[in-house]
Amino acid sequence: MTGVDLLRAGDRGWMVDLAPDKIASVVASARRQTWSCLVQDIVPAARSVLFRAHSSADMGPLATRIRHLIDTADAECAVPADRDPVIVPVRYDGEDLAGVARTLDCSVDEVIEAHAGAEHRVGFFGFAPGFAYIDGLPESLKLPRRTSPRPRVERGLVAIAGTQTVVYPGGTPGGWHLIGSTSEILWDPESEQPSRLAVGDRVVFRAVAR
């Protein structure tokens, strides 16, 4: 029997706290289960996953299946083997790039090399539609968010804070450090599948000429 605690979230929700490196595998595994028909929605966050059932009558069976899933989910199977990394070409021309380098006591080229050379994966979505929190920023680039957020950040701007990167979906406030931009469209609300990214996806940031 698993030692993981399930927390009741309303009449149809189970919340479970998880280590960040296990969230992607749990979400991916849950969506492949035959019992996923019991679940209306699965909502990953930084350190938790919410399972929302279609009916309160399903809560007991769902709890049993979630506990078993958490015990058996394999981090190596978080992303289907046939799913390619998402390549994001980045012009490292961000408004904050020089300031980031100064704060970290390194060169702009070293910032670019560290960011483009790291292993990045989508951790979860939140804050706004299409806002993917992408894990894997090297410790050498770790910075707190800006003290003064911008009131609006346009689509395609690449920014860092903490141990994460975000590619802004557009039209949101933003307190992250802008280091670059991309013309790649990762969030299109008019598309049948609005997001090109999914939890667990590997993301490769590739430096391109300005």
PDB file of C-alpha atoms in Angstrom:
ATOM      1  CA  MET A   1       0.000   0.000   0.000  1.00  0.00           C
ATOM      2  CA  THR A   2       1.396   3.374  -0.979  1.00  0.00           C
ATOM      3  CA  GLY A   3       2.266   5.939   1.650  1.00  0.00           C
ATOM      4  CA  VAL A   4       1.159   8.789  -0.615  1.00  0.00           C
ATOM      5  CA  ASP A   5      -1.696  10.836   0.830  1.00  0.00           C
ATOM      6  CA  LEU A   6      -4.650  11.813  -1.335  1.00  0.00           C
ATOM      7  CA  LEU A   7      -6.300  15.071  -0.352  1.00  0.00           C
ATOM      8  CA  ARG A   8      -9.968  15.643  -1.078  1.00  0.00           C
ATOM      9  CA  ALA A   9     -10.556  18.657  -3.343  1.00  0.00           C
ATOM     10  CA  GLY A  10     -14.278  19.338  -3.431  1.00  0.00           C
ATOM     11  CA  ASP A  11     -16.809  16.601  -4.122  1.00  0.00           C
ATOM     12  CA  ARG A  12     -15.120  15.283  -7.264  1.00  0.00           C
ATOM     13  CA  GLY A  13     -11.388  15.926  -6.865  1.00  0.00           C
ATOM     14  CA  TRP A  14      -8.341  14.137  -5.497  1.00  0.00           C
ATOM     15  CA  MET A  15      -5.136  16.121  -5.012  1.00  0.00           C
ATOM     16  CA  VAL A  16      -1.791  14.402  -4.524  1.00  0.00           C
ATOM     17  CA  ASP A  17       1.536  16.055  -3.681  1.00  0.00           C
ATOM     18  CA  LEU A  18       4.450  14.704  -5.706  1.00  0.00           C
ATOM     19  CA  ALA A  19       8.122  15.380  -6.316  1.00  0.00           C
ATOM     20  CA  PRO A  20       8.489  17.581  -9.426  1.00  0.00           C
ATOM     21  CA  ASP A  21      10.457  14.902 -11.309  1.00  0.00           C
ATOM     22  CA  LYS A  22       7.590  12.396 -10.953  1.00  0.00           C
ATOM     23  CA  ILE A  23       4.703  14.584 -12.111  1.00  0.00           C
ATOM     24  CA  ALA A  24       5.203  14.123 -15.858  1.00  0.00           C
ATOM     25  CA  SER A  25       5.333  10.324 -15.593  1.00  0.00           C
ATOM     26  CA  VAL A  26       2.218  10.172 -13.393  1.00  0.00           C
ATOM     27  CA  VAL A  27       0.214  12.412 -15.736  1.00  0.00           C
ATOM     28  CA  ALA A  28       1.337  10.568 -18.875  1.00  0.00           C
ATOM     29  CA  SER A  29       0.650   7.171 -17.307  1.00  0.00           C
ATOM     30  CA  ALA A  30      -2.785   8.251 -16.045  1.00  0.00           C
ATOM     31  CA  ARG A  31      -3.857   9.339 -19.503  1.00  0.00           C
ATOM     32  CA  ARG A  32      -2.966   5.909 -20.904  1.00  0.00           C
ATOM     33  CA  GLN A  33      -5.013   3.932 -18.347  1.00  0.00           C
ATOM     34  CA  THR A  34      -8.247   2.165 -19.245  1.00  0.00           C
ATOM     35  CA  TRP A  35      -9.804   3.781 -16.147  1.00  0.00           C
ATOM     36  CA  SER A  36      -9.056   7.280 -17.438  1.00  0.00           C
ATOM     37  CA  CYS A  37     -12.722   7.374 -18.477  1.00  0.00           C
ATOM     38  CA  LEU A  38     -13.457   8.020 -14.777  1.00  0.00           C
ATOM     39  CA  VAL A  39     -11.496  11.268 -14.971  1.00  0.00           C
ATOM     40  CA  GLN A  40     -12.854  14.511 -16.361  1.00  0.00           C
ATOM     41  CA  ASP A  41      -9.565  16.361 -16.059  1.00  0.00           C
ATOM     42  CA  ILE A  42      -5.977  15.929 -14.863  1.00  0.00           C
ATOM     43  CA  VAL A  43      -4.306  19.163 -13.760  1.00  0.00           C
ATOM     44  CA  PRO A  44      -0.551  19.071 -13.025  1.00  0.00           C
ATOM     45  CA  ALA A  45       1.108  21.855 -11.045  1.00  0.00           C
ATOM     46  CA  ALA A  46       4.621  22.486  -9.712  1.00  0.00           C
ATOM     47  CA  ARG A  47       4.417  19.871  -6.923  1.00  0.00           C
ATOM     48  CA  SER A  48       0.974  18.311  -7.201  1.00  0.00           C
ATOM     49  CA  VAL A  49      -1.573  16.737  -9.535  1.00  0.00           C
ATOM     50  CA  LEU A  50      -5.340  17.184  -9.322  1.00  0.00           C
ATOM     51  CA  PHE A  51      -7.569  14.370 -10.612  1.00  0.00           C
ATOM     52  CA  ARG A  52     -11.142  15.533 -11.194  1.00  0.00           C
ATOM     53  CA  ALA A  53     -13.748  12.792 -11.542  1.00  0.00           C
ATOM     54  CA  HIS A  54     -16.847  12.941 -13.717  1.00  0.00           C
ATOM     55  CA  SER A  55     -18.992  11.896 -10.773  1.00  0.00           C
ATOM     56  CA  SER A  56     -18.641  11.879  -7.004  1.00  0.00           C
ATOM     57  CA  ALA A  57     -19.681   8.217  -7.146  1.00  0.00           C
ATOM     58  CA  ASP A  58     -16.368   7.450  -8.857  1.00  0.00           C
ATOM     59  CA  MET A  59     -14.223   8.884  -6.070  1.00  0.00           C
ATOM     60  CA  GLY A  60     -13.604   5.606  -4.197  1.00  0.00           C
ATOM     61  CA  PRO A  61     -12.530   3.532  -7.221  1.00  0.00           C
ATOM     62  CA  LEU A  62     -10.521   6.461  -8.541  1.00  0.00           C
ATOM     63  CA  ALA A  63      -8.549   6.795  -5.297  1.00  0.00           C
ATOM     64  CA  THR A  64      -7.526   3.123  -5.443  1.00  0.00           C
ATOM     65  CA  ARG A  65      -6.341   3.464  -9.023  1.00  0.00           C
ATOM     66  CA  ILE A  66      -4.434   6.693  -8.369  1.00  0.00           C
ATOM     67  CA  ARG A  67      -2.530   5.102  -5.480  1.00  0.00           C
ATOM     68  CA  HIS A  68      -1.537   2.134  -7.632  1.00  0.00           C
ATOM     69  CA  LEU A  69      -0.547   4.431 -10.488  1.00  0.00           C
ATOM     70  CA  ILE A  70       1.750   6.539  -8.301  1.00  0.00           C
ATOM     71  CA  ASP A  71       3.510   3.399  -7.078  1.00  0.00           C
ATOM     72  CA  THR A  72       4.117   2.100 -10.601  1.00  0.00           C
ATOM     73  CA  ALA A  73       4.557   5.161 -12.841  1.00  0.00           C
ATOM     74  CA  ASP A  74       7.930   5.030 -14.578  1.00  0.00           C
ATOM     75  CA  ALA A  75       9.735   8.325 -15.149  1.00  0.00           C
ATOM     76  CA  GLU A  76      11.372   6.873 -18.251  1.00  0.00           C
ATOM     77  CA  CYS A  77       7.932   6.420 -19.832  1.00  0.00           C
ATOM     78  CA  ALA A  78       6.698   9.965 -19.255  1.00  0.00           C
ATOM     79  CA  VAL A  79       6.801  10.728 -22.971  1.00  0.00           C
ATOM     80  CA  PRO A  80       5.837   8.208 -25.692  1.00  0.00           C
ATOM     81  CA  ALA A  81       8.916   6.874 -27.463  1.00  0.00           C
ATOM     82  CA  ASP A  82       7.691   8.126 -30.842  1.00  0.00           C
ATOM     83  CA  ARG A  83       7.194  11.722 -29.645  1.00  0.00           C
ATOM     84  CA  ASP A  84      10.041  13.893 -30.900  1.00  0.00           C
ATOM     85  CA  PRO A  85      11.543  16.773 -28.925  1.00  0.00           C
ATOM     86  CA  VAL A  86      10.024  20.179 -29.653  1.00  0.00           C
ATOM     87  CA  ILE A  87      12.685  22.338 -31.298  1.00  0.00           C
ATOM     88  CA  VAL A  88      12.428  26.037 -30.460  1.00  0.00           C
ATOM     89  CA  PRO A  89      14.779  28.300 -32.452  1.00  0.00           C
ATOM     90  CA  VAL A  90      15.720  31.259 -30.267  1.00  0.00           C
ATOM     91  CA  ARG A  91      17.200  34.608 -31.172  1.00  0.00           C
ATOM     92  CA  TYR A  92      19.041  35.456 -27.985  1.00  0.00           C
ATOM     93  CA  ASP A  93      18.270  39.143 -28.205  1.00  0.00           C
ATOM     94  CA  GLY A  94      16.171  39.630 -25.068  1.00  0.00           C
ATOM     95  CA  GLU A  95      15.815  42.960 -23.341  1.00  0.00           C
ATOM     96  CA  ASP A  96      17.162  41.533 -20.073  1.00  0.00           C
ATOM     97  CA  LEU A  97      19.942  39.355 -21.492  1.00  0.00           C
ATOM     98  CA  ALA A  98      22.828  41.732 -20.775  1.00  0.00           C
ATOM     99  CA  GLY A  99      21.515  42.397 -17.265  1.00  0.00           C
ATOM    100  CA  VAL A 100      21.208  38.665 -16.594  1.00  0.00           C
ATOM    101  CA  ALA A 101      24.837  38.182 -17.606  1.00  0.00           C
ATOM    102  CA  ARG A 102      25.970  41.028 -15.348  1.00  0.00           C
ATOM    103  CA  THR A 103      23.990  39.714 -12.382  1.00  0.00           C
ATOM    104  CA  LEU A 104      25.397  36.220 -12.842  1.00  0.00           C
ATOM    105  CA  ASP A 105      28.915  37.579 -13.371  1.00  0.00           C
ATOM    106  CA  CYS A 106      29.357  35.898 -16.731  1.00  0.00           C
ATOM    107  CA  SER A 107      29.298  36.802 -20.416  1.00  0.00           C
ATOM    108  CA  VAL A 108      26.250  36.923 -22.661  1.00  0.00           C
ATOM    109  CA  ASP A 109      27.725  34.050 -24.677  1.00  0.00           C
ATOM    110  CA  GLU A 110      28.004  31.953 -21.521  1.00  0.00           C
ATOM    111  CA  VAL A 111      24.329  32.590 -20.723  1.00  0.00           C
ATOM    112  CA  ILE A 112      23.352  31.508 -24.241  1.00  0.00           C
ATOM    113  CA  GLU A 113      25.556  28.418 -24.168  1.00  0.00           C
ATOM    114  CA  ALA A 114      24.213  27.303 -20.781  1.00  0.00           C
ATOM    115  CA  HIS A 115      20.575  27.823 -21.743  1.00  0.00           C
ATOM    116  CA  ALA A 116      20.736  26.224 -25.185  1.00  0.00           C
ATOM    117  CA  GLY A 117      22.834  23.321 -23.907  1.00  0.00           C
ATOM    118  CA  ALA A 118      20.562  22.294 -21.027  1.00  0.00           C
ATOM    119  CA  GLU A 119      18.029  19.445 -20.925  1.00  0.00           C
ATOM    120  CA  HIS A 120      14.570  21.051 -20.775  1.00  0.00           C
ATOM    121  CA  ARG A 121      11.199  19.369 -20.133  1.00  0.00           C
ATOM    122  CA  VAL A 122       7.684  20.715 -19.756  1.00  0.00           C
ATOM    123  CA  GLY A 123       6.778  20.458 -16.086  1.00  0.00           C
ATOM    124  CA  PHE A 124       3.226  21.794 -15.999  1.00  0.00           C
ATOM    125  CA  PHE A 125       0.874  24.495 -17.293  1.00  0.00           C
ATOM    126  CA  GLY A 126      -0.608  27.345 -15.300  1.00  0.00           C
ATOM    127  CA  PHE A 127      -1.110  31.085 -14.791  1.00  0.00           C
ATOM    128  CA  ALA A 128      -2.685  31.558 -18.253  1.00  0.00           C
ATOM    129  CA  PRO A 129      -3.739  29.386 -21.218  1.00  0.00           C
ATOM    130  CA  GLY A 130      -0.669  28.129 -23.055  1.00  0.00           C
ATOM    131  CA  PHE A 131       1.717  29.157 -20.277  1.00  0.00           C
ATOM    132  CA  ALA A 132       4.077  26.170 -20.007  1.00  0.00           C
ATOM    133  CA  TYR A 133       6.546  26.008 -17.140  1.00  0.00           C
ATOM    134  CA  ILE A 134       9.602  24.339 -18.671  1.00  0.00           C
ATOM    135  CA  ASP A 135      11.986  22.743 -16.180  1.00  0.00           C
ATOM    136  CA  GLY A 136      15.718  22.235 -16.571  1.00  0.00           C
ATOM    137  CA  LEU A 137      17.305  25.667 -16.324  1.00  0.00           C
ATOM    138  CA  PRO A 138      20.897  25.157 -15.089  1.00  0.00           C
ATOM    139  CA  GLU A 139      21.755  26.238 -11.556  1.00  0.00           C
ATOM    140  CA  SER A 140      24.285  28.640 -13.078  1.00  0.00           C
ATOM    141  CA  LEU A 141      21.377  30.648 -14.556  1.00  0.00           C
ATOM    142  CA  LYS A 142      19.122  30.598 -11.500  1.00  0.00           C
ATOM    143  CA  LEU A 143      17.661  34.019 -10.704  1.00  0.00           C
ATOM    144  CA  PRO A 144      14.617  35.253  -8.772  1.00  0.00           C
ATOM    145  CA  ARG A 145      11.875  36.937 -10.765  1.00  0.00           C
ATOM    146  CA  ARG A 146      12.085  40.637 -11.510  1.00  0.00           C
ATOM    147  CA  THR A 147      11.023  42.945  -8.702  1.00  0.00           C
ATOM    148  CA  SER A 148       8.858  44.916 -11.155  1.00  0.00           C
ATOM    149  CA  PRO A 149       6.787  42.735 -13.522  1.00  0.00           C
ATOM    150  CA  ARG A 150       5.979  44.041 -16.968  1.00  0.00           C
ATOM    151  CA  PRO A 151       2.243  44.705 -17.454  1.00  0.00           C
ATOM    152  CA  ARG A 152       2.186  42.900 -20.802  1.00  0.00           C
ATOM    153  CA  VAL A 153       4.579  40.528 -22.573  1.00  0.00           C
ATOM    154  CA  GLU A 154       4.108  39.663 -26.231  1.00  0.00           C
ATOM    155  CA  ARG A 155       3.934  36.174 -27.721  1.00  0.00           C
ATOM    156  CA  GLY A 156       7.156  34.337 -28.433  1.00  0.00           C
ATOM    157  CA  LEU A 157       9.395  36.048 -25.893  1.00  0.00           C
ATOM    158  CA  VAL A 158      11.651  33.563 -24.089  1.00  0.00           C
ATOM    159  CA  ALA A 159      12.285  34.213 -20.407  1.00  0.00           C
ATOM    160  CA  ILE A 160      13.873  32.577 -17.367  1.00  0.00           C
ATOM    161  CA  ALA A 161      13.363  32.605 -13.596  1.00  0.00           C
ATOM    162  CA  GLY A 162      14.183  30.146 -10.849  1.00  0.00           C
ATOM    163  CA  THR A 163      14.963  26.830 -12.536  1.00  0.00           C
ATOM    164  CA  GLN A 164      12.492  27.266 -15.397  1.00  0.00           C
ATOM    165  CA  THR A 165      12.028  28.784 -18.828  1.00  0.00           C
ATOM    166  CA  VAL A 166       8.809  30.063 -20.377  1.00  0.00           C
ATOM    167  CA  VAL A 167       7.879  31.003 -23.914  1.00  0.00           C
ATOM    168  CA  TYR A 168       5.206  33.628 -23.357  1.00  0.00           C
ATOM    169  CA  PRO A 169       1.892  32.820 -25.084  1.00  0.00           C
ATOM    170  CA  GLY A 170       1.193  36.539 -25.433  1.00  0.00           C
ATOM    171  CA  GLY A 171      -0.857  39.203 -23.736  1.00  0.00           C
ATOM    172  CA  THR A 172      -0.019  38.342 -20.121  1.00  0.00           C
ATOM    173  CA  PRO A 173       1.879  40.252 -17.450  1.00  0.00           C
ATOM    174  CA  GLY A 174       5.361  38.903 -16.844  1.00  0.00           C
ATOM    175  CA  GLY A 175       8.023  39.092 -14.178  1.00  0.00           C
ATOM    176  CA  TRP A 176      10.534  36.750 -15.774  1.00  0.00           C
ATOM    177  CA  HIS A 177      13.846  37.830 -17.340  1.00  0.00           C
ATOM    178  CA  LEU A 178      13.571  38.173 -21.125  1.00  0.00           C
ATOM    179  CA  ILE A 179      16.589  36.549 -22.792  1.00  0.00           C
ATOM    180  CA  GLY A 180      15.338  35.918 -26.324  1.00  0.00           C
ATOM    181  CA  SER A 181      12.530  35.522 -28.804  1.00  0.00           C
ATOM    182  CA  THR A 182      11.196  32.913 -31.184  1.00  0.00           C
ATOM    183  CA  SER A 183       8.912  32.946 -34.200  1.00  0.00           C
ATOM    184  CA  GLU A 184       7.816  29.385 -33.383  1.00  0.00           C
ATOM    185  CA  ILE A 185       4.131  29.298 -32.449  1.00  0.00           C
ATOM    186  CA  LEU A 186       3.672  27.043 -29.423  1.00  0.00           C
ATOM    187  CA  TRP A 187       0.184  28.253 -28.446  1.00  0.00           C
ATOM    188  CA  ASP A 188      -2.586  28.911 -30.978  1.00  0.00           C
ATOM    189  CA  PRO A 189      -6.063  29.150 -29.424  1.00  0.00           C
ATOM    190  CA  GLU A 190      -7.631  28.972 -32.901  1.00  0.00           C
ATOM    191  CA  SER A 191      -6.106  25.569 -33.607  1.00  0.00           C
ATOM    192  CA  GLU A 192      -7.854  22.244 -33.027  1.00  0.00           C
ATOM    193  CA  GLN A 193      -4.918  21.375 -30.730  1.00  0.00           C
ATOM    194  CA  PRO A 194      -3.936  24.779 -29.313  1.00  0.00           C
ATOM    195  CA  SER A 195      -0.721  23.728 -27.555  1.00  0.00           C
ATOM    196  CA  ARG A 196       2.269  22.153 -29.260  1.00  0.00           C
ATOM    197  CA  LEU A 197       3.632  21.265 -25.852  1.00  0.00           C
ATOM    198  CA  ALA A 198       2.505  18.591 -23.419  1.00  0.00           C
ATOM    199  CA  VAL A 199       3.610  17.747 -19.897  1.00  0.00           C
ATOM    200  CA  GLY A 200       6.820  15.721 -20.075  1.00  0.00           C
ATOM    201  CA  ASP A 201       7.832  16.914 -23.547  1.00  0.00           C
ATOM    202  CA  ARG A 202      11.518  17.508 -24.096  1.00  0.00           C
ATOM    203  CA  VAL A 203      12.211  21.018 -25.394  1.00  0.00           C
ATOM    204  CA  VAL A 204      15.392  21.933 -27.268  1.00  0.00           C
ATOM    205  CA  PHE A 205      16.213  25.638 -27.414  1.00  0.00           C
ATOM    206  CA  ARG A 206      18.406  26.164 -30.456  1.00  0.00           C
ATOM    207  CA  ALA A 207      20.325  29.417 -30.885  1.00  0.00           C
ATOM    208  CA  VAL A 208      19.811  31.073 -34.277  1.00  0.00           C
ATOM    209  CA  ALA A 209      21.269  34.194 -35.835  1.00  0.00           C
ATOM    210  CA  ARG A 210      19.738  37.521 -34.908  1.00  0.00           C
TER     211      ARG A 210
END
